[in-house]
Structures are given as C-alpha cells and as structure tokens.
PDB file of C-alpha atoms in Angstrom:
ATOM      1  CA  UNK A   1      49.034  -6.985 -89.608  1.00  0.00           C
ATOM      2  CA  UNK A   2      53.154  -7.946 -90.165  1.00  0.00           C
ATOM      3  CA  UNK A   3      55.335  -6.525 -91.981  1.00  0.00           C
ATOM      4  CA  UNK A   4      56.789  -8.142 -94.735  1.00  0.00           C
ATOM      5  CA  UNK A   5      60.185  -7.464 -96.669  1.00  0.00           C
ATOM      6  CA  UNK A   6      59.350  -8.496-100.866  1.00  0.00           C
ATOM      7  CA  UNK A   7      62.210  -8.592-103.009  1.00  0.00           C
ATOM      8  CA  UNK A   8      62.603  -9.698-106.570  1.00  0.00           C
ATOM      9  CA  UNK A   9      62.987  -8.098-109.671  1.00  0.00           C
ATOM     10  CA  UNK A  10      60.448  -6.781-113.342  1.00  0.00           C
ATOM     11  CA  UNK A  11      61.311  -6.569-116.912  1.00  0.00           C
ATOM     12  CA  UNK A  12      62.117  -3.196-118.328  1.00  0.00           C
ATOM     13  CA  UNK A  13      63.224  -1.759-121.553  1.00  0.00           C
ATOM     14  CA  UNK A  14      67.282  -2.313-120.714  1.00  0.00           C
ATOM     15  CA  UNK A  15      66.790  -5.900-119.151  1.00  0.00           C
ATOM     16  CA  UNK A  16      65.819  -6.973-115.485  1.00  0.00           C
ATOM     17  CA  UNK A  17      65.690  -4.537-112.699  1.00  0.00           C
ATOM     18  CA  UNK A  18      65.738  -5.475-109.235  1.00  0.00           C
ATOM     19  CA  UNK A  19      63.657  -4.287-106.380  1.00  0.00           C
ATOM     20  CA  UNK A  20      62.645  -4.492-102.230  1.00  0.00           C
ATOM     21  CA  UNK A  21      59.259  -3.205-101.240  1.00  0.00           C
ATOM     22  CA  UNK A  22      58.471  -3.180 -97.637  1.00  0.00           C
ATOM     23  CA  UNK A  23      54.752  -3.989 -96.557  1.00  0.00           C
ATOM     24  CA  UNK A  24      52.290  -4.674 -94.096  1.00  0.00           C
ATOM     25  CA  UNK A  25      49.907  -7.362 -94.894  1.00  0.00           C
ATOM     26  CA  UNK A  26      48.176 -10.072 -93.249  1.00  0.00           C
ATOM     27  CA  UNK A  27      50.305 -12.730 -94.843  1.00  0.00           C
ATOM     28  CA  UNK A  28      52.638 -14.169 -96.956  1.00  0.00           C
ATOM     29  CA  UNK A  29      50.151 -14.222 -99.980  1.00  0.00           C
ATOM     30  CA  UNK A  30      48.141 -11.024 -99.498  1.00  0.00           C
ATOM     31  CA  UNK A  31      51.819  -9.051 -99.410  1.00  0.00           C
ATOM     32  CA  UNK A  32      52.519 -10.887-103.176  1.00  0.00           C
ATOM     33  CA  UNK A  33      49.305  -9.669-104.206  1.00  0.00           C
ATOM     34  CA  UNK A  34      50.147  -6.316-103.414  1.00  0.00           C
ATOM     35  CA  UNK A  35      53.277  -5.677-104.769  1.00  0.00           C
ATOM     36  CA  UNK A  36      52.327  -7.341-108.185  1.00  0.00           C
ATOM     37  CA  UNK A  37      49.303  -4.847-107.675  1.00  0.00           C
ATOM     38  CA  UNK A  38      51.083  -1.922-107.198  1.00  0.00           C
ATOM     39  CA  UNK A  39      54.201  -2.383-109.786  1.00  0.00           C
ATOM     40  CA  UNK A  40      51.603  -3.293-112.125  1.00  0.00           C
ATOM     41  CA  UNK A  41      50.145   0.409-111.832  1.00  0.00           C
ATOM     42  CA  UNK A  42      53.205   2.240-110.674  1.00  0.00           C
ATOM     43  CA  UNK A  43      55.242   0.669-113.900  1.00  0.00           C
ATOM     44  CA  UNK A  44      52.344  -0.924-116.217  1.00  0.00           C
ATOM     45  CA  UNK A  45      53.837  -4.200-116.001  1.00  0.00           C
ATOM     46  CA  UNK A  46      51.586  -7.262-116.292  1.00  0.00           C
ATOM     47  CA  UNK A  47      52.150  -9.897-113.592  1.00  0.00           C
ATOM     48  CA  UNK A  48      54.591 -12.361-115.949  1.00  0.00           C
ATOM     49  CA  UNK A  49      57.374  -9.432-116.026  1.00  0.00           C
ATOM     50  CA  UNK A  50      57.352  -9.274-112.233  1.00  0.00           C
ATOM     51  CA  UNK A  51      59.377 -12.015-110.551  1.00  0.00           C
ATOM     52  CA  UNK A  52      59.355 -12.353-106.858  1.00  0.00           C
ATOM     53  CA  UNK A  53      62.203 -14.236-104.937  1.00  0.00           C
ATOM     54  CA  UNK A  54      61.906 -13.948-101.415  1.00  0.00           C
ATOM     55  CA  UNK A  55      59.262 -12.775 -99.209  1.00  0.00           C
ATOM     56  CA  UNK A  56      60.268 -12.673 -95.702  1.00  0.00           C
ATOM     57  CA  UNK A  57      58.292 -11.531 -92.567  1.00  0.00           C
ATOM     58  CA  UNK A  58      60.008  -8.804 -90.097  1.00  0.00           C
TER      59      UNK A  58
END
C-alpha cells in the first residue's frame, strides 16, 4: 500500500471549506473513494459537496 496526500475542499453551512487527508491506499482511485467515504460519514455530506483537487502519492 502508498500513501497518498488528498486535498480539496466540501460545502458547509458558511461556504467552502478546505481540507488534506493523508491515506494509504492501493491507488490513486481507491484513496478518492475513501475520503469521499469517510467525509461523507464524518460530515454527512453526499459526494457532489465534496470536491477533490489533487491527489498526490508520497
């Protein structure tokens, strides 16, 4: 497994709030998945107020 840097930023009540996870995941893909995963339970967003911009590999 890599590590992978995800940064981007989700809707909330005052506007757009911007965010950096770090995490390990086989890929590119499988590290999106997870993040829109766990904001989506951590925050109760649905996957159209998350917005990802860069996913980079460490």
């Amino acid at each position: 497994m890599s590590q992978f840097t995800v940064s981007g930023q989700f809707k909330t009540r005052d506007g757009m709030q911007a965010f950096t996870r770090s995490i390990d995941a086989v890929n590119e893909n499988v590290a999106r998945e997870h993040v829109l995963s766990k904001f989506g339970a951590e925050h109760n967003l649905n996957r159209t107020q998350i917005e990802i911009g860069e996913v980079v590999a460490e």
